[in-house]
C-alpha cells in the first residue's frame, strides 16, 4: 500500500483518471466525493489547517503515476468543500483555503469539554495558552489554527459562555470563561 | 397499387422510382391528379408527384413513400393535346390532356398499337410549376422516342451477357446505379445531337469512342453480375485473389457514379425532397462498408464524386439529410455532442459499440495505460475521428472516464462507481476495480 509520510493512501490514488477533472456529471460527483473524503481525512490526521493552492501540496500529486491535479481541479474540489461548510476561502482570489475537518460548532464543543475537564470554568486564559499551553497538550486544541480558534471562541461568546477581552497586541488577547 | 390498368412502378426503399436502363428524369411536378373518364376502372390517382422521364410518366403517391405508384410508358401515348387557352382555364387548375392507346380489356399497351383510345387528363394542383416548360419537355421526350434506342441496347446487351436480367445496371433494391460513365456519355450525346448535323462527319472519331464505351459499360455490367452472383452463391470458397479483385472491382464500380442525378433543373421546387431520397438510396452501400456509421464529410465527397458534374453544395446535402426525418428511409442523420455529424443506419446500435469498447478497455494493457482514439479505431474498424466520438459517447454514458496528462488524452474503464466512499480502502475481491488493482500493482 502506498504511503504519504505516515498516511496510508487508498488504492485508487494510482488510478490516473482520479487526477483529471471528469466532465461527465455522475462520474464527476463520485470523483469529487472521493477527493473530499481524502482531503479532510488527510488534513485531520496530519493536522493541516490551511491549503495553499499555489504551493505544493503532497496530496495533489502522485509521482508514482506522474499525475497531478490541475489548478482548476484543485479549486473545484476545495470549492465543493467550501460550499459544504467544510472549508473557507481565506482570500478573495482563492489562493488559500482553511480546512474545517471539525466545523466551528464542533470546535466550540471541544473547547467547552476542554474547559470542563481542566476545571477552568471561571478562570482566565490567553488565546495563546489555549493553542500551546500545558493544559491543551495532547488534545486536539494543541496547535489549532488561530483563525479557527478565534471563530470558535466568538461563537461561544455569542452564547454567553465566555468573554473575550483585547489586549494591546494580538498576543495579549484573553478569554474569561463563565460556564 | 393501381389495379390492373397501369403497371406499378418499382420504388426504392426511400420511395424514389427505380428507373429503367438509360432512362433519365427530366422534370417533376407536385400535387398532380390523373383522371380518365373513358375507363370505369381507372385507379384513383390523387395528389402525387409526377415524374417525366425520357421513357415514361411516373406517378408516385405523395402521402407515403411506399404508397401507390403507376407508370405510363410514353410509347403508349398516341397524341398530346395542346393546352386550351380559354377564360375558364385561367381560374381552374391547369390541365394537360393526352391520348393513350389501350388494349380491349383496358390495359395500357407498351407498343402503342392498342385497339382503343382513351383520353387521360392531368390536373396540376401544385403551385409555381412551370407548365409550359413541362409541356415542352413532354413533347420533346415523346417525340424523342428514347425507348426505341434504349430497347435496342437492352436486347443487344442481354445477348452478350447470357442469363442477365433485363434490369441492366440497376439493382432491384435500388442501390447505386454504377453507370456514371454512360451517364456522362449520354449527356455528351444529347449535346452532340443538338449541334448542327453538318458537324457529324467531323465527329466520326467520337462515334467510334462511344461504341467502345458501350462495350465498356457492357463489360462493367458483366463484371457486376459476376460479383453479385459470386457474393451470394459461394462465399465460403472465395480465394484470396478473387476477393482482392472483387474488392478492386467494387471500388471501381462505386466510383463510376449515378446515371441520373437529381438536379435543380429537373426537380425544381421538389429538388431537396428528391435529392434527399436519392441520397438515402446512395448511402446504403458506403454505410455498409463503413460499419453502419459514416462521417457527413465523407458522404459529401462520395456523393459528389458519384454525381460527376452535377455537384451539390454542402448546404444542399445538409438539407437533404434533414428531410429524412419526414420520409420513411432506413438511414438517419445524427449529431454528436461535439457537433460532428454522421449518417447512420436506423438499426445501428450504440450498445454493440459500447460492448466492444468495454471489452477493449478491460484488457490488461488498457487497464494499465488506458486507450487512445487510435486504439479504438483499430478495434472498431473506423476512422480515429469517429472512434473518438464513440469513446466520448461511452464516457458520457459512464462506461469510461478520461485521463489528460502530458502523455496525451486517454480513456480508462470507469472505476469510480465501484469505489465505496465510506470505506476508501475497501476493494471488493471481484469486479473490475479488483482486476485493475492486480494489473496496476503487477506493473510496478
XYZ file of C-alpha atoms in Angstrom:
623
model
C 0.000 0.000 0.000
C 1.301 3.397 -0.968
C 2.018 5.911 1.807
C 2.430 9.639 2.049
C 4.631 10.139 5.087
C 2.771 8.048 7.651
C -0.551 8.471 5.863
C -1.998 5.399 4.182
C -3.308 6.263 0.729
C -6.280 4.483 -0.831
C -5.751 2.200 -3.827
C -7.416 4.490 -6.324
C -4.725 7.089 -5.713
C -2.842 5.319 -8.501
C -5.801 5.445 -10.908
C -4.841 8.103 -13.488
C -8.371 9.449 -14.155
C -8.583 10.293 -10.446
C -6.277 13.222 -11.248
C -8.266 14.542 -14.232
C -11.385 16.528 -13.504
C -14.116 14.364 -15.044
C -16.589 16.192 -17.315
C -19.483 13.734 -17.022
C -21.790 14.656 -14.156
C -22.263 11.326 -12.396
C -18.625 10.386 -12.672
C -17.561 13.831 -11.544
C -19.794 13.771 -8.471
C -18.306 10.478 -7.379
C -14.802 11.749 -8.047
C -15.428 14.921 -6.038
C -16.863 12.891 -3.173
C -13.758 10.722 -3.038
C -11.478 13.772 -3.134
C -13.443 15.485 -0.369
C -13.104 12.487 1.927
C -9.417 12.153 1.147
C -8.617 15.831 1.701
C -10.493 16.001 5.027
C -9.069 12.729 6.274
C -5.538 13.650 5.301
C -5.774 17.112 6.898
C -7.264 15.641 10.088
C -4.533 13.083 10.579
C -1.746 15.448 9.544
C -3.183 18.423 11.473
C -3.214 20.622 8.386
C -5.456 23.679 8.625
C -4.596 25.658 5.513
C -4.046 24.511 1.935
C -2.319 26.947 -0.391
C -3.423 26.392 -3.943
C -0.235 27.721 -5.440
C 2.028 25.771 -3.118
C 2.979 22.145 -3.420
C 0.503 20.076 -1.514
C 1.604 16.437 -1.243
C -1.878 15.050 -1.758
C -2.388 16.822 -5.063
C 0.289 14.977 -6.990
C 1.268 11.369 -7.390
C 4.844 10.915 -8.590
C 4.335 7.150 -8.924
C 1.966 7.549 -11.880
C 3.283 11.029 -12.787
C -0.058 12.748 -12.416
C -1.026 15.879 -10.551
C -4.188 17.906 -10.189
C -4.544 20.968 -12.361
C -5.186 24.306 -10.680
C -8.748 24.169 -11.976
C -9.315 20.751 -10.389
C -7.830 21.835 -7.041
C -10.060 24.862 -6.945
C -13.092 22.783 -7.942
C -12.570 20.239 -5.139
C -11.901 22.901 -2.498
C -14.884 24.958 -3.685
C -17.119 21.967 -3.066
C -15.674 21.662 0.440
C -16.391 25.363 0.966
C -19.985 25.011 -0.188
C -20.379 22.022 2.139
C -19.195 24.164 5.061
C -16.073 22.082 5.469
C -13.690 24.772 4.252
C -13.420 28.512 3.801
C -11.512 30.691 1.398
C -9.108 32.940 3.270
C -8.805 35.453 0.430
C -10.883 36.677 -2.453
C -8.560 35.274 -5.077
C -8.949 31.760 -3.705
C -5.296 31.166 -3.097
C -5.556 29.913 0.490
C -8.188 27.638 1.879
C -8.980 26.957 5.511
C -9.931 23.319 6.016
C -12.528 22.640 8.698
C -12.259 18.943 9.399
C -14.186 19.937 12.512
C -16.882 22.514 11.888
C -16.684 25.680 14.012
C -19.537 24.381 16.197
C -17.630 21.163 16.787
C -14.509 23.102 17.719
C -16.597 25.128 20.160
C -17.785 21.930 21.834
C -14.223 20.676 22.031
C -13.248 23.902 23.817
C -16.121 23.526 26.280
C -15.092 19.938 27.062
C -11.501 21.051 27.483
C -12.550 23.777 29.909
C -14.694 21.393 31.934
C -12.086 18.640 32.044
C -9.478 21.029 33.324
C -11.740 22.793 35.796
C -11.260 26.146 34.193
C -14.932 27.149 34.320
C -14.341 30.560 35.865
C -10.764 31.247 35.016
C -8.973 33.493 32.588
C -6.692 32.242 29.776
C -4.903 33.904 26.903
C -5.644 32.680 23.433
C -2.062 31.603 23.019
C -2.340 29.493 26.182
C -5.232 27.569 24.690
C -3.246 26.875 21.498
C 0.073 25.954 23.042
C -0.257 25.847 26.816
C 0.439 22.877 29.081
C -3.268 22.196 29.586
C -4.023 21.695 25.914
C -1.053 19.454 25.217
C -2.216 16.107 23.842
C -5.654 17.412 22.931
C -6.957 18.411 19.532
C -6.695 22.045 20.559
C -2.960 21.873 20.636
C -1.598 23.705 17.620
C -5.041 24.722 16.399
C -5.139 27.370 13.690
C -5.582 30.779 15.254
C -8.327 31.822 12.858
C -10.399 28.741 13.629
C -9.854 29.147 17.371
C -10.966 32.777 17.322
C -14.069 31.863 15.304
C -14.976 29.151 17.812
C -14.382 31.465 20.753
C -16.549 34.151 19.186
C -19.306 31.622 18.712
C -19.099 30.754 22.404
C -19.049 34.458 23.314
C -22.319 34.931 21.439
C -23.797 32.165 23.533
C -22.587 33.863 26.707
C -20.166 31.114 27.657
C -17.169 33.398 27.793
C -15.966 36.931 27.252
C -13.108 37.939 25.015
C -11.067 40.914 26.033
C -8.498 42.510 23.828
C -5.023 43.372 24.958
C -2.584 45.813 23.443
C -1.372 43.248 20.898
C -2.879 40.144 19.406
C -0.769 38.036 21.753
C -2.460 39.613 24.719
C -5.985 38.596 23.745
C -7.587 36.658 26.529
C -10.813 34.916 27.471
C -12.787 34.784 30.670
C -14.843 31.591 30.839
C -18.171 31.716 32.604
C -19.800 28.376 32.076
C -51.475 -0.314 -56.232
C -53.106 0.983 -59.338
C -55.194 -2.038 -60.233
C -54.616 -3.801 -63.490
C -54.960 -0.760 -65.626
C -51.491 0.668 -65.255
C -48.301 -1.099 -64.378
C -46.843 -0.270 -60.975
C -43.530 1.480 -60.595
C -40.871 -0.223 -58.602
C -39.789 2.032 -55.749
C -36.572 2.168 -53.805
C -36.683 1.977 -50.042
C -36.674 5.754 -49.882
C -39.619 5.998 -52.251
C -37.917 7.022 -55.435
C -38.897 5.218 -58.616
C -36.433 2.693 -59.993
C -35.558 3.845 -63.475
C -35.088 1.648 -66.498
C -31.683 1.317 -68.072
C -30.709 4.538 -69.803
C -33.857 6.254 -68.554
C -33.310 9.812 -67.326
C -35.510 12.057 -65.201
C -36.392 15.296 -66.906
C -38.999 17.126 -64.894
C -41.094 16.846 -61.764
C -44.492 18.216 -60.870
C -46.049 18.020 -57.441
C -49.710 17.565 -56.467
C -50.830 16.052 -59.729
C -54.086 14.106 -60.224
C -54.569 11.682 -63.091
C -58.108 11.256 -64.360
C -59.687 9.267 -67.124
C -63.391 9.425 -67.811
C -63.331 6.843 -70.584
C -62.400 3.978 -68.330
C -64.597 2.963 -65.393
C -61.858 1.015 -63.623
C -59.293 3.771 -63.786
C -57.464 3.904 -60.430
C -57.866 6.768 -58.050
C -54.681 8.750 -58.581
C -54.934 11.867 -56.480
C -52.230 14.294 -55.454
C -48.992 12.587 -56.351
C -45.597 13.516 -57.665
C -45.415 13.171 -61.414
C -42.000 12.486 -62.852
C -41.361 12.874 -66.541
C -38.554 10.699 -67.798
C -37.269 10.021 -71.258
C -39.286 6.784 -71.269
C -42.290 7.123 -69.013
C -44.604 9.245 -66.969
C -44.255 8.087 -63.372
C -46.903 8.912 -60.826
C -45.959 8.277 -57.177
C -48.307 8.900 -54.320
C -47.356 11.822 -52.119
C -48.769 10.550 -48.875
C -46.335 7.769 -48.085
C -43.079 6.600 -49.511
C -44.385 3.084 -50.086
C -47.769 4.124 -51.407
C -49.406 3.699 -54.758
C -47.473 4.265 -57.920
C -48.174 3.993 -61.604
C -46.260 4.268 -64.817
C -47.435 5.290 -68.257
C -44.959 4.427 -70.993
C -44.545 7.333 -73.367
C -44.713 4.725 -76.119
C -48.389 4.176 -75.440
C -49.244 7.834 -75.898
C -50.767 8.446 -79.276
C -51.411 12.148 -79.019
C -50.756 15.086 -76.713
C -53.395 17.788 -76.864
C -52.130 21.321 -76.813
C -53.357 23.364 -73.882
C -56.614 25.208 -74.424
C -56.343 28.881 -73.730
C -59.765 29.845 -72.556
C -61.024 32.203 -69.922
C -62.052 29.262 -67.807
C -58.552 27.798 -67.763
C -57.224 30.870 -66.016
C -59.207 30.121 -62.894
C -59.164 26.317 -62.834
C -56.101 24.211 -62.081
C -54.064 23.788 -65.241
C -54.744 20.582 -67.158
C -52.757 18.630 -69.694
C -54.628 16.082 -71.771
C -53.153 13.265 -73.780
C -54.489 10.271 -75.654
C -53.471 6.729 -74.743
C -53.965 3.621 -76.768
C -55.122 0.707 -74.673
C -55.910 -2.935 -75.372
C -59.594 -4.009 -75.443
C -59.522 -5.192 -71.807
C -58.391 -1.789 -70.674
C -54.641 -2.318 -70.236
C -52.093 0.195 -71.363
C -50.021 -1.411 -74.062
C -46.333 -0.744 -74.374
C -46.246 -0.859 -78.139
C -48.640 1.985 -78.726
C -50.735 -0.166 -81.070
C -53.745 -0.756 -78.842
C -57.169 -1.025 -80.320
C -58.884 1.588 -78.177
C -58.039 5.164 -77.438
C -58.766 6.884 -74.164
C -58.091 10.430 -73.029
C -56.270 10.997 -69.769
C -56.350 14.349 -68.037
C -53.528 15.509 -65.827
C -54.665 18.083 -63.273
C -51.791 20.074 -61.833
C -52.802 21.456 -58.466
C -49.281 22.302 -57.334
C -48.441 25.997 -57.384
C -45.462 27.512 -59.054
C -44.973 24.706 -61.536
C -43.919 25.956 -64.917
C -46.407 24.093 -67.044
C -45.160 25.386 -70.365
C -41.682 24.109 -69.686
C -43.090 20.774 -68.632
C -45.253 20.551 -71.716
C -42.308 21.338 -73.961
C -40.246 18.618 -72.319
C -43.173 16.249 -72.518
C -43.432 16.843 -76.251
C -39.682 16.570 -76.729
C -39.451 13.288 -74.860
C -42.464 11.841 -76.591
C -41.097 12.756 -79.981
C -37.562 11.759 -78.964
C -38.619 8.095 -78.736
C -35.727 7.312 -76.431
C -37.289 3.957 -75.523
C -36.691 2.628 -79.017
C -32.935 3.109 -78.873
C -32.951 2.038 -75.255
C -34.738 -1.192 -76.070
C -32.247 -1.963 -78.774
C -29.464 -1.576 -76.238
C -31.101 -3.906 -73.804
C -31.645 -6.603 -76.372
C -28.099 -6.469 -77.636
C -26.913 -6.377 -74.061
C -28.810 -9.433 -72.996
C -27.450 -11.316 -75.962
C -23.862 -10.764 -74.962
C -24.484 -11.200 -71.272
C -26.133 -14.555 -71.188
C -28.660 -15.037 -68.445
C -28.520 -11.485 -67.158
C -31.790 -9.927 -66.166
C -33.106 -7.043 -68.159
C -32.752 -4.763 -65.204
C -29.377 -3.864 -66.638
C -27.078 -1.986 -64.401
C -29.801 -1.288 -61.910
C -30.350 -3.397 -58.891
C -33.785 -4.189 -57.636
C -33.046 -2.901 -54.159
C -32.365 0.479 -55.626
C -28.731 0.664 -54.687
C -26.490 2.980 -56.614
C -26.580 2.559 -60.331
C -22.974 2.448 -61.163
C -23.009 3.551 -64.726
C -21.958 7.160 -64.428
C -19.652 6.713 -67.391
C -22.635 6.050 -69.561
C -24.487 8.876 -67.874
C -21.800 11.311 -68.875
C -21.671 9.814 -72.317
C -25.384 10.196 -72.739
C -25.168 13.838 -71.825
C -22.428 14.191 -74.357
C -24.582 12.525 -76.913
C -27.532 14.773 -76.266
C -25.425 17.864 -76.647
C -23.888 16.451 -79.703
C -27.201 15.663 -81.319
C -28.475 19.171 -80.836
C -25.494 20.716 -82.579
C -25.516 21.139 -86.268
C -25.903 17.942 -88.201
C -23.164 19.027 -90.517
C -20.659 18.609 -87.735
C -21.379 14.904 -87.607
C -18.717 13.963 -90.062
C -16.089 15.730 -88.084
C -17.033 13.668 -85.051
C -16.672 10.245 -86.545
C -13.973 9.507 -84.026
C -16.270 10.342 -81.166
C -18.759 7.856 -82.566
C -16.107 5.208 -82.529
C -15.210 6.097 -78.943
C -18.821 5.895 -77.994
C -19.252 2.423 -79.347
C -16.146 1.416 -77.433
C -17.586 2.974 -74.297
C -20.732 0.998 -74.803
C -18.652 -2.125 -74.759
C -17.010 -0.958 -71.582
C -20.341 -0.394 -69.928
C -21.387 -3.839 -71.085
C -18.219 -5.253 -69.548
C -18.941 -3.418 -66.320
C -22.376 -4.917 -66.268
C -20.961 -8.374 -66.847
C -18.474 -7.951 -64.016
C -21.176 -6.728 -61.755
C -23.407 -9.664 -62.472
C -20.488 -11.916 -61.709
C -19.803 -10.111 -58.465
C -23.409 -10.303 -57.390
C -23.738 -13.975 -58.161
C -20.332 -14.688 -56.609
C -21.109 -12.991 -53.334
C -24.375 -14.855 -52.876
C -23.584 -18.310 -54.205
C -20.186 -19.246 -52.835
C -18.879 -17.082 -50.069
C -17.001 -19.976 -48.490
C -14.968 -20.938 -51.495
C -13.700 -17.452 -52.194
C -9.996 -17.429 -52.847
C -7.821 -14.554 -51.760
C -7.029 -13.478 -55.255
C -10.634 -13.409 -56.264
C -11.512 -11.492 -53.138
C -8.852 -8.942 -53.957
C -10.050 -8.424 -57.461
C -13.632 -8.280 -56.235
C -12.689 -5.548 -53.818
C -10.962 -3.706 -56.605
C -13.923 -4.095 -58.880
C -16.315 -2.894 -56.232
C -14.161 0.147 -55.582
C -14.099 0.816 -59.255
C -17.805 0.344 -59.686
C -18.516 2.540 -56.703
C -16.560 5.322 -58.283
C -18.337 5.393 -61.610
C -21.370 7.108 -60.285
C -25.032 7.930 -60.588
C -26.602 7.978 -64.019
C -29.491 10.325 -63.430
C -28.616 12.710 -60.614
C -31.411 14.814 -59.207
C -30.760 18.399 -60.261
C -32.420 21.711 -59.520
C -33.242 21.896 -63.197
C -35.105 18.608 -63.342
C -36.749 18.654 -59.923
C -37.407 22.338 -59.400
C -39.227 23.006 -56.171
C -39.096 19.319 -55.292
C -35.320 19.413 -55.527
C -34.390 18.859 -51.900
C -37.077 16.259 -51.392
C -35.964 14.199 -54.356
C -32.297 14.744 -53.582
C -32.963 13.505 -50.096
C -34.458 10.279 -51.393
C -31.714 9.721 -53.882
C -29.148 10.315 -51.154
C -30.860 7.786 -48.912
C -30.538 5.219 -51.671
C -26.960 6.157 -52.303
C -25.614 5.980 -48.750
C -26.611 2.357 -48.209
C -23.503 0.895 -49.782
C -20.918 3.253 -48.244
C -22.663 2.829 -44.888
C -22.397 -0.907 -45.076
C -18.705 -0.712 -45.813
C -18.098 1.790 -43.017
C -19.765 -0.393 -40.413
C -23.081 1.409 -40.093
C -21.865 4.935 -39.462
C -20.179 7.389 -41.762
C -18.983 10.955 -41.469
C -21.063 13.560 -43.287
C -17.965 14.939 -44.969
C -17.069 11.529 -46.349
C -20.553 11.141 -47.789
C -20.343 14.598 -49.307
C -17.204 13.580 -51.163
C -18.534 10.186 -52.250
C -21.893 11.571 -53.330
C -20.465 14.389 -55.383
C -17.951 12.065 -56.917
C -20.768 9.773 -57.942
C -22.715 12.699 -59.377
C -19.835 13.621 -61.620
C -20.503 17.060 -62.964
C -23.791 17.823 -61.187
C -22.189 18.803 -57.866
C -24.258 19.777 -54.859
C -23.326 22.239 -52.137
C -22.742 21.196 -48.509
C -25.866 23.167 -47.639
C -27.935 21.097 -50.062
C -26.540 17.905 -48.584
C -27.470 19.014 -45.091
C -30.970 19.981 -46.251
C -31.370 16.586 -47.882
C -30.301 14.856 -44.666
C -32.663 16.924 -42.528
C -35.557 15.900 -44.763
C -35.025 12.239 -43.905
C -36.984 12.786 -40.747
C -40.074 13.248 -42.882
C -39.625 10.159 -45.039
C -39.616 6.538 -44.172
C -35.972 5.880 -45.018
C -33.663 3.390 -43.283
C -30.947 5.967 -42.547
C -30.735 8.987 -40.268
C -28.600 12.000 -39.525
C -27.003 12.076 -36.103
C -25.241 14.907 -34.359
C -22.738 14.104 -31.663
C -22.350 16.335 -28.618
C -19.118 17.605 -30.098
C -21.033 18.851 -33.144
C -19.711 16.201 -35.516
C -22.467 14.983 -37.815
C -22.691 11.482 -39.170
C -25.091 9.363 -41.140
C -26.062 6.054 -39.617
C -28.458 3.213 -40.156
C -31.581 3.486 -38.063
C -30.891 -0.049 -36.915
C -27.385 0.943 -35.834
C -26.969 0.328 -32.148
C -24.600 2.100 -29.819
C -24.926 -0.794 -27.384
C -22.889 -3.053 -29.572
C -20.189 -0.407 -29.956
C -20.151 0.170 -26.205
C -19.801 -3.545 -25.562
C -16.797 -3.672 -27.849
C -15.252 -0.586 -26.260
C -15.757 -2.074 -22.803
C -14.078 -5.297 -23.836
C -11.195 -3.296 -25.223
C -10.862 -1.120 -22.131
C -10.769 -4.078 -19.734
C -7.858 -5.806 -21.408
C -4.798 -5.835 -19.092
C -2.822 -3.343 -21.166
C -5.760 -0.976 -21.404
C -6.408 -1.201 -17.669
C -2.832 -0.153 -17.034
C -2.347 2.547 -19.637
C -5.826 3.358 -20.916
C -6.908 3.505 -24.538
C -6.498 6.225 -27.115
C -8.755 7.088 -30.031
C -6.423 5.292 -32.413
C -6.519 2.100 -30.305
C -10.292 2.176 -30.505
C -10.179 2.972 -34.218
C -8.188 -0.197 -34.883
C -10.504 -2.371 -32.793
C -13.733 -0.891 -34.141
C -12.503 -0.624 -37.700
C -13.477 3.033 -38.075
C -11.621 6.296 -38.594
C -9.879 7.716 -35.478
C -12.106 10.795 -35.533
C -15.176 8.581 -35.452
C -13.614 6.349 -32.781
C -13.113 9.385 -30.598
C -16.799 10.248 -30.930
C -17.674 6.720 -29.834
C -15.314 6.995 -26.862
C -16.791 10.333 -25.837
C -20.289 8.890 -26.084
C -19.218 5.904 -23.978
C -17.728 8.352 -21.490
C -20.959 10.327 -21.290
C -22.792 7.064 -20.561
C -20.417 6.469 -17.659
C -18.588 3.478 -19.139
C -15.299 5.307 -19.448
C -13.519 8.201 -17.840
C -10.711 10.341 -19.092
C -7.103 10.937 -18.204
C -5.410 14.051 -19.514
C -1.692 14.116 -18.955
C 1.447 15.192 -20.770
C 1.270 11.779 -22.460
C -2.000 12.725 -24.135
C -5.710 12.174 -23.886
C -6.600 8.609 -22.897
C -9.641 6.775 -21.675
C -9.889 4.275 -18.826
C -12.665 1.977 -17.787
C -14.712 3.862 -15.216
C -13.836 2.571 -11.735
C -15.464 5.387 -9.779
C -18.826 3.621 -9.308
C -17.047 0.623 -7.747
C -15.297 2.603 -5.040
C -17.076 2.820 -1.699
C -16.851 6.430 -0.476
C -17.496 5.348 3.109
C -14.574 2.971 3.084
C -11.999 4.156 0.611
C -9.622 1.329 1.423
C -12.125 -1.383 0.605
C -11.563 -3.316 -2.590
C -14.195 -5.951 -3.263
C -12.480 -9.127 -4.343
C -14.488 -9.252 -7.536
C -15.269 -6.713 -10.206
C -13.150 -4.581 -12.434
C -11.655 -2.465 -9.613
C -10.004 -5.568 -8.213
C -8.816 -6.607 -11.686
C -7.401 -3.155 -12.281
C -5.605 -3.219 -8.939
C -3.957 -6.550 -9.694
C -2.819 -5.395 -13.122
C -1.688 -1.989 -11.872
C 0.289 -3.321 -8.912
C 1.848 -6.067 -11.008
C 3.296 -3.486 -13.357
C 5.134 -1.722 -10.560
